[in-house]
XYZ file of C-alpha atoms in Angstrom:
764
model
C 127.316 124.289 116.754
C 124.700 121.607 115.818
C 124.364 120.361 112.279
C 121.275 121.486 110.414
C 118.729 118.951 109.033
C 119.352 118.650 105.415
C 117.218 120.533 103.087
C 114.121 118.742 101.988
C 114.795 119.305 98.100
C 118.724 119.224 98.233
C 120.696 116.031 98.356
C 124.496 116.390 98.500
C 127.432 114.246 98.091
C 130.417 114.624 100.155
C 133.331 116.551 98.493
C 136.690 115.695 99.895
C 138.093 119.157 99.551
C 134.966 121.052 100.986
C 134.864 122.054 104.589
C 133.862 119.398 107.138
C 131.799 121.672 109.092
C 128.096 122.666 108.278
C 126.781 125.743 109.666
C 123.123 126.591 110.211
C 121.865 129.890 108.635
C 121.997 132.293 111.473
C 119.466 134.575 109.890
C 116.756 131.988 109.835
C 115.374 132.188 113.470
C 114.772 135.971 112.846
C 113.230 135.679 109.482
C 110.879 132.788 110.012
C 109.559 134.139 113.377
C 108.617 137.332 111.830
C 111.277 139.456 113.451
C 112.877 140.445 110.066
C 113.107 144.284 109.240
C 112.262 144.789 105.491
C 111.691 148.179 104.037
C 107.901 148.294 104.499
C 108.414 147.356 108.153
C 110.020 150.719 108.833
C 107.780 153.617 109.927
C 108.446 157.033 111.322
C 106.359 159.570 113.475
C 104.359 162.006 111.342
C 104.842 160.013 108.231
C 103.227 161.057 104.983
C 102.309 158.733 102.150
C 102.924 158.905 98.268
C 101.387 157.700 95.368
C 102.604 157.660 91.670
C 100.524 158.718 88.679
C 101.798 156.468 85.806
C 101.212 156.548 82.054
C 98.224 154.659 80.873
C 99.912 154.685 77.396
C 103.029 153.120 75.845
C 103.846 156.075 73.668
C 102.392 159.471 73.850
C 103.043 163.165 73.821
C 102.349 164.807 77.258
C 100.173 167.710 76.269
C 99.145 168.962 79.623
C 99.679 167.918 83.356
C 97.559 169.911 85.355
C 97.657 169.041 89.159
C 95.822 172.064 90.657
C 92.752 169.853 91.841
C 95.174 167.292 93.148
C 96.793 169.966 95.274
C 93.561 171.129 96.710
C 92.288 167.692 97.506
C 91.855 166.598 101.259
C 95.170 165.783 102.971
C 97.519 166.527 100.137
C 100.710 167.893 101.145
C 102.754 167.960 97.883
C 102.307 167.403 93.961
C 105.130 167.109 91.830
C 105.694 167.116 87.963
C 108.992 166.876 86.046
C 109.168 170.841 85.926
C 109.276 171.218 89.679
C 111.792 168.559 90.313
C 114.164 169.384 87.492
C 114.263 173.131 88.551
C 115.846 171.714 91.729
C 118.807 170.214 89.581
C 117.355 166.515 89.636
C 118.931 164.533 86.913
C 117.931 161.281 85.021
C 118.367 157.931 86.751
C 121.934 156.768 86.162
C 123.383 154.412 83.829
C 126.428 151.989 84.696
C 128.032 152.089 81.553
C 128.365 153.287 77.778
C 129.897 151.761 74.895
C 130.853 152.756 71.270
C 130.497 151.123 67.877
C 133.534 149.525 66.131
C 134.072 152.956 64.109
C 134.165 154.709 67.271
C 130.638 156.436 67.200
C 129.405 156.547 70.803
C 126.321 154.795 72.006
C 123.231 156.932 71.718
C 122.082 156.821 75.589
C 118.699 158.228 76.450
C 118.481 158.074 80.321
C 115.101 157.927 82.000
C 113.804 161.048 83.640
C 112.535 160.713 87.155
C 109.324 162.172 85.791
C 108.166 162.256 82.201
C 108.873 165.506 80.676
C 107.360 165.896 76.950
C 106.633 162.253 76.173
C 105.944 158.989 77.847
C 107.638 155.995 76.481
C 106.125 152.982 78.353
C 103.037 151.956 80.301
C 103.742 152.590 83.932
C 106.043 155.441 83.368
C 105.967 157.909 86.221
C 104.282 161.151 85.364
C 103.539 162.953 88.523
C 103.867 162.385 92.342
C 101.390 163.038 95.159
C 102.177 163.102 98.688
C 99.306 163.206 101.302
C 98.584 162.468 104.948
C 97.283 158.930 104.200
C 97.827 156.415 101.348
C 94.132 156.410 100.641
C 94.210 160.279 100.381
C 97.003 160.358 98.043
C 95.400 157.642 95.709
C 92.179 159.501 95.627
C 93.729 162.820 95.197
C 95.593 161.334 92.066
C 92.233 160.763 90.364
C 91.820 164.607 90.122
C 94.761 164.916 87.965
C 93.970 166.519 84.550
C 96.437 164.991 82.146
C 95.820 165.202 78.248
C 97.890 162.695 76.103
C 98.112 162.473 72.178
C 98.824 158.662 71.555
C 101.713 157.921 69.232
C 102.539 154.923 67.307
C 104.175 152.123 69.391
C 106.982 149.545 68.944
C 107.143 146.593 71.400
C 109.827 144.445 70.338
C 113.532 144.766 68.777
C 112.452 143.699 65.233
C 109.667 146.326 65.060
C 112.050 148.997 66.364
C 114.476 148.563 63.611
C 111.948 147.975 60.637
C 112.382 150.706 58.112
C 109.688 153.171 58.621
C 109.207 152.377 62.369
C 108.267 155.312 64.497
C 111.113 157.135 66.135
C 110.755 157.021 69.773
C 113.612 159.393 70.735
C 114.516 162.342 68.256
C 118.224 161.815 68.986
C 118.112 158.089 67.998
C 117.179 157.596 64.439
C 116.112 154.104 63.554
C 115.863 153.493 67.283
C 119.296 151.940 67.332
C 121.299 152.530 70.469
C 124.569 151.135 69.399
C 126.161 148.128 67.521
C 128.687 146.762 69.612
C 131.533 144.338 68.619
C 133.986 142.021 70.351
C 136.646 139.717 69.144
C 138.152 139.417 65.777
C 135.801 139.383 62.942
C 138.442 138.902 60.207
C 139.867 135.617 61.914
C 136.374 134.261 62.479
C 135.391 134.829 58.998
C 138.665 132.828 57.705
C 137.888 129.968 60.190
C 134.323 129.769 58.930
C 135.820 129.796 55.320
C 138.232 126.908 56.231
C 135.703 124.900 58.236
C 134.609 121.214 57.087
C 131.516 121.766 59.379
C 129.139 124.590 60.248
C 126.089 124.948 62.206
C 123.830 127.638 63.153
C 121.048 127.956 65.925
C 119.228 131.173 67.127
C 117.979 131.076 70.888
C 115.637 133.567 72.258
C 116.086 134.528 75.912
C 112.634 135.894 76.329
C 111.774 139.192 78.484
C 111.269 138.329 82.017
C 109.598 140.127 84.924
C 111.816 139.803 88.223
C 109.447 138.975 91.145
C 111.047 139.296 94.513
C 108.984 138.308 97.541
C 109.411 141.796 98.789
C 107.619 144.481 96.637
C 109.670 147.608 96.422
C 109.257 150.104 99.174
C 110.874 153.460 100.176
C 110.938 155.477 103.165
C 112.738 158.908 103.354
C 113.387 160.651 106.711
C 115.228 163.980 106.666
C 117.133 165.660 109.624
C 117.180 169.250 108.695
C 119.674 169.904 111.461
C 122.306 167.823 109.816
C 120.878 167.988 106.307
C 121.120 164.260 106.034
C 118.395 162.033 104.765
C 117.895 158.617 105.809
C 116.422 156.410 103.016
C 115.104 152.905 103.780
C 114.949 150.984 100.676
C 115.739 147.443 99.438
C 119.245 147.528 97.916
C 122.182 145.386 96.868
C 124.731 147.406 98.460
C 124.614 150.915 100.199
C 127.865 152.271 98.661
C 126.779 151.774 95.108
C 123.029 153.055 95.923
C 124.775 156.199 97.696
C 126.812 156.879 94.719
C 123.804 156.465 92.030
C 121.473 158.674 94.407
C 123.976 161.276 94.330
C 124.055 161.279 90.592
C 120.384 161.500 90.251
C 119.691 164.270 92.904
C 122.887 166.187 92.726
C 123.446 165.830 96.663
C 126.578 164.656 98.263
C 127.463 161.425 99.933
C 127.408 163.087 103.288
C 123.641 163.946 102.776
C 122.604 160.488 102.695
C 122.079 157.588 105.206
C 120.814 154.356 103.210
C 119.355 151.683 105.270
C 118.549 148.174 103.888
C 118.557 145.590 106.638
C 116.493 142.632 105.267
C 115.960 142.448 101.546
C 113.409 139.872 100.388
C 115.154 139.111 96.917
C 117.010 141.340 94.777
C 118.329 139.465 91.674
C 119.948 142.566 90.027
C 116.603 144.394 90.412
C 117.594 146.146 93.524
C 120.967 147.374 92.449
C 119.900 150.824 91.197
C 117.492 153.657 92.337
C 114.177 154.112 90.848
C 112.100 157.298 90.388
C 110.165 156.547 93.832
C 113.694 156.643 95.549
C 114.460 160.273 94.214
C 111.005 161.475 94.749
C 110.627 160.374 98.358
C 114.101 161.946 99.409
C 113.095 165.322 97.530
C 109.475 165.235 99.237
C 110.938 164.642 102.680
C 113.540 167.302 102.378
C 110.875 169.853 101.000
C 108.309 169.091 103.647
C 110.625 168.204 106.490
C 108.408 165.076 107.052
C 108.978 161.487 106.563
C 107.574 160.225 103.407
C 106.905 156.535 102.345
C 105.923 154.931 99.101
C 104.819 151.211 99.090
C 104.517 149.666 95.622
C 101.591 147.097 95.092
C 102.455 144.144 93.277
C 100.685 145.325 90.292
C 102.910 148.393 90.193
C 105.939 146.274 90.474
C 104.976 144.411 87.243
C 104.949 147.952 85.652
C 107.901 149.591 87.221
C 110.637 147.244 88.387
C 113.185 146.902 85.446
C 112.295 143.984 83.264
C 115.088 141.301 82.281
C 116.693 139.199 79.600
C 114.815 140.381 76.336
C 117.990 138.941 74.276
C 118.328 136.982 71.120
C 121.496 135.214 70.281
C 121.999 133.770 66.695
C 125.053 131.635 67.034
C 127.177 129.796 64.462
C 130.039 127.391 65.153
C 132.881 126.270 62.875
C 134.556 122.815 63.199
C 137.079 120.603 61.245
C 136.483 117.172 60.124
C 137.514 115.707 63.424
C 135.301 118.004 65.579
C 137.779 120.542 66.653
C 136.275 123.887 67.334
C 137.522 126.551 65.056
C 135.452 129.536 65.658
C 132.129 130.919 67.340
C 130.262 133.795 65.958
C 127.334 135.342 67.695
C 124.937 138.211 66.191
C 122.714 139.428 69.202
C 119.892 141.742 69.575
C 119.050 143.481 72.888
C 115.752 145.214 73.612
C 116.792 148.056 76.011
C 113.165 148.862 76.654
C 112.405 152.450 76.629
C 115.517 153.966 78.288
C 119.075 152.983 79.047
C 118.783 152.161 82.929
C 121.668 150.816 85.073
C 122.961 147.624 83.606
C 121.011 147.602 80.227
C 124.024 148.209 78.192
C 126.510 146.154 80.374
C 124.234 142.979 80.178
C 124.044 143.245 76.164
C 127.601 143.983 75.489
C 130.333 143.233 77.987
C 128.597 140.371 79.728
C 127.617 138.584 76.595
C 131.183 138.726 75.397
C 133.400 138.063 78.207
C 132.752 134.582 78.478
C 131.618 133.706 74.905
C 134.369 131.131 74.479
C 132.682 129.134 77.491
C 134.448 126.022 78.706
C 136.225 125.575 75.325
C 139.318 125.983 73.501
C 138.032 128.068 70.532
C 140.892 130.019 68.560
C 138.605 132.575 66.885
C 135.602 134.431 68.565
C 133.480 137.457 67.518
C 130.053 138.793 68.436
C 128.146 141.699 67.462
C 125.177 143.059 69.589
C 122.483 145.716 68.394
C 120.845 147.489 71.120
C 117.550 149.097 70.218
C 114.856 151.234 72.201
C 111.206 149.936 72.325
C 107.887 151.193 74.068
C 108.423 148.715 77.050
C 109.761 148.913 80.641
C 113.541 149.452 80.611
C 115.668 146.395 81.000
C 118.316 145.824 83.523
C 120.278 142.979 85.224
C 118.669 139.821 86.350
C 120.242 136.682 88.162
C 123.365 136.100 85.935
C 122.982 139.381 83.692
C 123.792 137.951 80.450
C 125.884 134.968 81.452
C 123.184 132.446 81.788
C 122.022 133.547 78.016
C 125.560 133.212 76.320
C 126.075 129.863 78.372
C 122.649 128.620 76.988
C 123.497 129.801 73.551
C 126.880 128.137 73.604
C 125.643 124.616 74.766
C 122.697 124.576 72.793
C 124.733 125.317 69.531
C 127.181 122.314 70.540
C 124.404 119.828 70.976
C 123.024 121.138 67.744
C 126.084 120.734 65.782
C 126.742 117.324 67.333
C 123.299 116.104 66.041
C 123.594 117.819 62.733
C 127.030 116.353 61.787
C 127.071 113.087 63.640
C 129.212 113.705 66.555
C 128.706 112.340 70.175
C 127.759 115.187 72.232
C 129.901 114.133 75.245
C 132.903 113.180 73.235
C 132.640 116.574 71.321
C 132.900 118.612 74.437
C 135.751 116.394 75.887
C 137.759 116.966 72.745
C 137.268 120.856 73.028
C 137.511 121.622 76.670
C 140.399 123.770 77.707
C 142.667 121.189 79.607
C 144.090 121.675 83.033
C 147.680 122.064 81.929
C 146.644 125.115 79.800
C 145.606 127.305 82.730
C 145.757 130.180 83.183
C 144.168 130.507 79.971
C 143.456 133.558 77.709
C 140.591 133.385 75.458
C 140.564 134.469 71.993
C 138.910 137.585 72.994
C 141.332 138.300 75.870
C 139.527 136.864 78.875
C 142.141 135.418 81.241
C 140.481 132.259 82.982
C 142.312 130.967 86.059
C 142.347 127.305 87.165
C 139.254 124.972 85.944
C 138.888 121.235 85.509
C 135.992 120.789 83.094
C 136.510 117.056 82.400
C 136.234 116.201 86.108
C 133.174 118.167 86.464
C 131.626 116.486 83.582
C 132.768 112.923 84.610
C 130.990 113.505 88.137
C 127.958 114.720 86.521
C 127.481 111.905 84.172
C 128.130 109.504 87.184
C 125.641 111.235 89.389
C 123.052 111.543 86.652
C 123.263 107.788 85.499
C 123.863 109.176 81.962
C 124.799 105.711 80.685
C 121.511 104.316 82.016
C 119.525 106.982 80.213
C 118.740 104.535 77.271
C 116.892 102.138 79.456
C 114.865 104.885 81.196
C 113.875 106.289 77.602
C 112.743 102.983 76.391
C 110.800 102.307 79.533
C 109.072 105.834 79.173
C 108.320 104.967 75.350
C 106.578 101.815 76.509
C 104.273 103.890 78.661
C 103.664 106.302 75.814
C 105.721 109.116 77.088
C 108.825 110.859 76.011
C 111.879 111.101 77.740
C 114.944 113.559 77.194
C 118.347 114.127 78.762
C 120.606 117.317 78.294
C 123.482 118.752 79.832
C 125.484 121.991 79.897
C 129.226 122.371 80.631
C 129.398 126.019 81.602
C 131.621 128.813 82.721
C 130.585 132.264 83.833
C 132.601 135.393 85.010
C 131.624 136.631 88.448
C 131.197 140.578 89.005
C 134.308 142.684 88.741
C 132.902 145.304 91.196
C 132.801 149.068 90.589
C 134.447 149.954 93.920
C 138.129 150.322 94.185
C 138.107 147.821 97.038
C 135.915 146.128 99.732
C 136.455 147.323 103.349
C 135.205 146.163 106.687
C 135.598 147.253 110.344
C 135.931 144.840 113.410
C 135.457 145.885 117.006
C 134.934 143.872 120.220
C 132.157 144.684 122.626
C 132.530 144.472 126.435
C 130.943 140.938 126.335
C 133.556 139.577 123.909
C 131.529 139.696 120.691
C 133.033 140.658 117.481
C 130.948 143.309 115.735
C 131.923 143.390 111.915
C 130.613 146.345 110.113
C 130.419 146.086 106.433
C 129.027 147.695 103.207
C 127.329 144.820 101.749
C 123.912 143.666 102.979
C 122.206 140.485 102.095
C 119.065 139.339 100.197
C 118.900 136.099 100.913
C 122.594 134.913 100.482
C 123.281 134.372 104.357
C 125.925 136.941 105.026
C 125.569 136.671 108.703
C 126.381 133.047 108.415
C 129.243 133.058 105.857
C 131.054 135.801 107.313
C 130.905 134.448 110.832
C 132.230 131.119 109.554
C 135.124 132.827 107.883
C 136.028 134.467 111.420
C 135.516 131.251 113.372
C 137.947 129.463 110.844
C 140.502 132.251 111.112
C 140.443 133.189 114.845
C 138.821 130.354 116.427
C 136.161 132.701 117.693
C 132.782 130.632 117.704
C 130.370 131.860 114.749
C 127.832 132.709 117.539
C 130.109 135.356 118.980
C 130.243 137.122 115.611
C 127.550 139.636 114.728
C 127.457 141.262 111.019
C 126.002 144.662 110.277
C 125.682 146.178 106.954
C 125.045 149.794 106.031
C 123.216 151.235 109.129
C 126.143 151.620 111.587
C 127.379 155.187 111.286
C 130.598 154.167 109.698
C 131.609 154.975 106.175
C 132.947 152.072 104.408
C 134.015 151.544 100.907
C 132.633 148.417 99.144
C 130.527 146.461 96.443
C 127.271 145.261 96.641
C 126.055 141.687 96.136
C 125.923 141.933 92.204
C 127.935 139.446 90.368
C 128.103 136.693 93.066
C 131.249 138.624 94.619
C 130.175 138.992 98.034
C 131.801 135.950 99.612
C 134.951 136.603 98.132
C 134.847 140.439 97.901
C 133.781 141.551 101.316
C 135.037 137.999 102.764
C 138.565 138.763 101.551
C 138.409 142.189 103.487
C 137.067 140.004 106.611
C 140.196 137.466 105.952
C 142.655 140.370 106.118
C 140.781 141.811 109.370
C 141.188 138.451 110.940
C 144.952 138.385 110.167
C 145.494 142.007 111.615
C 143.282 141.072 114.874
C 145.295 137.905 115.334
C 148.730 139.865 115.140
C 147.197 142.348 117.788
C 146.061 139.949 120.136
C 149.367 138.519 120.329
C 151.241 141.953 120.866
C 148.587 142.792 123.509
C 149.264 139.277 125.166
C 152.779 139.991 125.428
C 152.135 143.590 126.753
C 150.107 141.752 129.423
C 152.892 139.155 130.082
C 150.688 136.363 129.045
C 151.739 133.467 126.954
C 152.709 134.205 123.426
C 150.022 132.282 121.803
C 146.386 132.630 120.990
C 144.012 132.360 123.847
C 142.010 129.148 123.988
C 138.716 131.174 124.110
C 139.209 134.624 122.494
C 135.756 135.721 123.722
C 136.305 135.097 127.207
C 139.735 136.585 127.083
C 138.371 139.771 125.383
C 136.075 140.250 128.358
C 139.159 140.522 130.780
C 140.257 143.420 128.706
C 139.487 147.174 129.687
C 137.783 149.506 127.167
C 141.376 150.997 125.944
C 142.714 147.401 125.410
C 139.630 146.495 123.417
C 140.230 149.644 121.420
C 143.587 148.273 120.292
C 141.762 145.450 118.702
C 139.514 147.573 116.578
C 140.477 146.966 112.890
C 139.553 148.523 109.517
C 140.792 146.256 106.737
C 140.196 146.222 102.983
C 141.149 143.939 100.127
C 140.816 144.259 96.331
C 139.335 141.540 94.375
C 138.470 141.065 90.687
C 136.453 138.749 88.672
C 136.409 135.048 89.284
C 135.202 132.169 87.041
C 132.673 129.707 88.523
C 131.965 126.725 86.305
C 130.217 123.407 86.501
C 128.238 120.863 84.654
C 124.640 120.362 84.995
C 122.368 117.422 83.885
C 118.509 117.660 83.562
C 116.263 114.639 82.513
C 112.507 115.374 81.433
C 109.570 113.381 80.491
C 106.965 114.738 78.313
C 103.303 113.506 77.751
C 102.868 113.859 73.999
C 99.227 113.863 74.214
C 99.087 117.155 76.155
C 102.645 118.553 75.821
C 103.063 118.824 79.567
C 106.675 118.169 80.633
C 108.003 116.956 83.970
C 111.513 117.486 85.242
C 112.102 114.195 86.642
C 116.090 114.531 87.550
C 118.349 117.176 88.048
C 122.091 117.086 88.942
C 124.547 119.966 89.362
C 128.278 119.560 89.764
C 130.145 122.785 90.546
C 133.340 124.405 90.948
C 132.671 127.446 93.171
C 136.082 127.740 94.423
C 136.756 127.320 98.359
C 133.367 126.482 99.875
C 132.590 128.351 102.945
C 129.292 126.761 103.904
C 128.086 123.810 101.982
C 124.525 124.578 103.023
C 124.490 128.062 101.647
C 126.078 126.903 98.385
C 123.454 124.285 97.962
C 120.692 126.777 98.948
C 121.967 129.285 96.283
C 122.138 126.520 93.755
C 118.558 125.383 94.417
C 117.285 129.005 94.126
C 119.113 129.527 90.901
C 118.074 126.251 89.300
C 114.401 127.092 90.042
C 114.583 130.347 88.617
C 116.034 128.754 85.477
C 113.164 126.270 85.448
C 110.861 129.165 85.502
C 112.368 130.853 82.559
C 112.624 127.439 80.638
C 109.187 126.225 81.497
C 106.536 129.145 82.250
C 107.760 132.708 82.770
C 107.014 135.094 79.695
C 106.362 138.770 79.319
C 103.818 139.653 76.874
C 102.787 143.031 75.406
C 99.901 143.723 73.088
C 100.052 145.697 69.868
C 99.447 149.050 71.782
C 102.060 148.277 74.347
C 100.041 147.147 77.088
C 101.229 144.559 79.372
C 99.179 141.361 78.878
C 100.988 139.566 81.542
C 100.818 142.157 84.321
C 99.714 139.684 87.325
C 100.364 136.434 88.716
C 97.076 135.304 86.825
C 98.716 135.960 83.606
C 102.649 135.658 84.544
C 103.341 132.257 85.679
C 105.835 131.467 88.308
C 107.643 128.231 89.496
C 105.842 126.441 92.337
C 106.788 123.809 95.085
C 106.918 120.472 93.264
C 108.035 121.925 89.729
C 111.566 120.849 90.613
C 112.581 117.475 92.073
C 115.044 117.161 94.628
C 118.342 118.306 93.394
C 121.600 116.215 93.416
C 124.154 118.627 93.949
C 127.896 118.194 94.457
C 130.938 120.474 94.744
C 134.296 119.749 93.333
C 136.139 123.090 94.147
C 139.464 124.229 92.712
C 140.013 127.223 94.989
C 141.224 130.470 93.025
C 144.173 132.417 93.865
C 142.443 135.567 92.608
C 141.415 136.636 96.005
C 142.069 135.883 99.769
C 139.315 133.567 100.453
C 139.797 131.052 97.464
C 136.059 131.303 96.757
C 134.652 131.858 93.284
C 131.100 132.709 93.850
C 127.863 130.754 93.337
C 124.791 133.109 93.344
C 124.231 133.059 89.526
C 125.555 129.533 88.910
C 122.189 127.631 89.101
C 120.609 129.954 86.512
C 123.697 129.661 84.363
C 123.950 125.932 84.504
C 120.096 125.291 84.392
C 119.107 127.159 81.150
C 121.470 125.104 78.773
C 120.741 121.858 80.730
C 116.854 122.142 80.518
C 117.099 123.450 76.927
C 119.376 120.583 75.763
C 116.892 118.196 77.454
C 114.140 119.371 75.802
C 115.826 119.535 72.388
C 116.877 115.856 72.948
C 113.280 114.711 73.715
C 111.900 116.594 70.616
C 114.715 115.204 68.110
C 113.879 111.865 69.054
C 110.489 112.400 67.283
C 112.219 114.290 64.501
C 110.819 117.841 65.997
C 113.126 120.843 65.892
C 114.193 122.671 68.944
C 111.631 125.407 70.181
C 112.216 128.559 72.098
C 111.649 128.956 75.927
C 109.217 128.883 77.591
C 108.405 125.393 76.922
C 104.755 125.664 77.762
C 102.503 122.727 77.155
C 100.984 124.485 74.093
C 104.462 124.918 72.532
C 105.605 121.598 73.154
C 102.308 119.909 71.703
C 102.447 122.075 68.770
C 106.193 121.074 68.079
C 105.233 117.350 68.429
C 102.119 117.615 66.288
C 102.990 120.065 63.345
C 100.425 118.465 61.102
C 97.611 119.896 63.186
């Protein structure tokens, strides 16, 4: 294969332990020539079109929902409310996990109904569903709905929700508190703080975000009454997980679903679970025995895709006189939105606590998270799902403590890193890390960023009337555990000698077709262009996890590694039976073409592998420059040095890193979800919700210093969330460094020009 041209905005330094081969993304030709197949590209003969009637109110009693005029409108085939669908056994949208308070009281979980029942709890909540011959007819008919609401008082953020006397949103949740969750040892932490020579405290806000995948959400349901199977075309992060959740919401069995998700234009956690439209399209297609499609507009996506982050972490650090860390304490608040959906609880509890020691040797850890309901779009996972937030909180707190107590921020980190000889290392809250080398990553990041030369650059900027800051984050995150018992794949050769690999995990930009073919080439010697990967829609039922948690390359990849080992053994057995040399063929594809169909069938393999969590880590350095007259900030340098375990494709790793850093920049500098006092979304379009643009992030200097893990068969640790996890603390600390030089305090994200200017000019 020819080497690809280097990415325009990513420069990399060679890593002595990385693979010497660079592979072009095999997906790109199809995607850039318009041959991709996204959910909205699918159509079916006789297809009907759906429209969602959504609540215009953030909190209201639903007094009347009369659809008689809707049903009588031209072209209308079906109109549904909660009463009709729930009489058919439809349940609420599923939730991934529940937790309990320290005293054992269970979480007060309110799941989201597919269609609103007696009350609506956020603007955009689905109230009714209309299916007609055309999209315009469905939309026009929806205008005839006679719906009466009685508006109720609204709470739009966590503090409002828990204020004494605040309106109760759900009758079974007094005070709007879903749960108070704790992890770690409170008594041990309290004792450490009592002993400490130095204590610092810093609260960070990880603001509510709106995930904005390039591909708006779309669903198409096609029912086959002869087999009683419904095929659902929708963007997903994993077919088995989506099938399981659709069964939970509808009451149907897995055998009644085929879920197809060929190309997905971005997921970021938002496409890991079903929405109301998934369920309603399936019900309608089955009832009408006609294909039913719903295409979400960008405006609808702002109001209906799960929102993200919405976390506040109030952190404290205890140190002895020499700067040794004694304890971390975090008091967190989590805005669930109107309901508990999919990963809302997971993000605000387990994912904030599992890595709350970061890269450091901390003898005592404790966190408390309070989760509350508000009249806003429900919150679920988004790239990193809590791990970037806790990394941001830890690293910002360390920098704050260094400034407050006179420690050098680099030396303070070095003193407290978990040393290489301590691995495997069990943290104070029970998480077992495998092998990492934090000091090595820090050293390389300081070298590549010319950290020692910053003082001269700072002075030069000052002479030009500008303000410069540099920040770093030494972070560790925990990749996805996976909910399936294992990942499985099936491999079979066709008559032309191509290996067809069938899997459960589809891509949403990660490059599965490239990385999996690379694994096969390295294991079997079969050229990557002779390997075809197909996910989901292949008629084979396979167990597996989705892409969530950066686990695909080592989850499904481990199963592919096992598959290759079995194929290699069977090839040798078959060669012996054919009286051929007892060694692998020089050209496996050409040799397979000499086999008959029965012999090829002997090489068909279904393999599986079980893989748990891994621990990607790294050190990122960001350098910014501020115009004090305007508050405008420019990111002038960015360096990432990462340990993603074994690197299968450097190009894919750099691409994932670039995307994650840009998303982190978006949160740091421009993205912010705003509700007004009535619960109306003030940032409901790209006119009001700013997004990163080309040119906001300079060329990224990216390096990999991998320590392959022994926790799975590939040695990989995952990289999909690393860019977000490293960039939030690096960018925040760079901003704090710049502001501190002028005596200004740290500010919350997003670091808009107005906020930065106000911090630099408090007298005005």
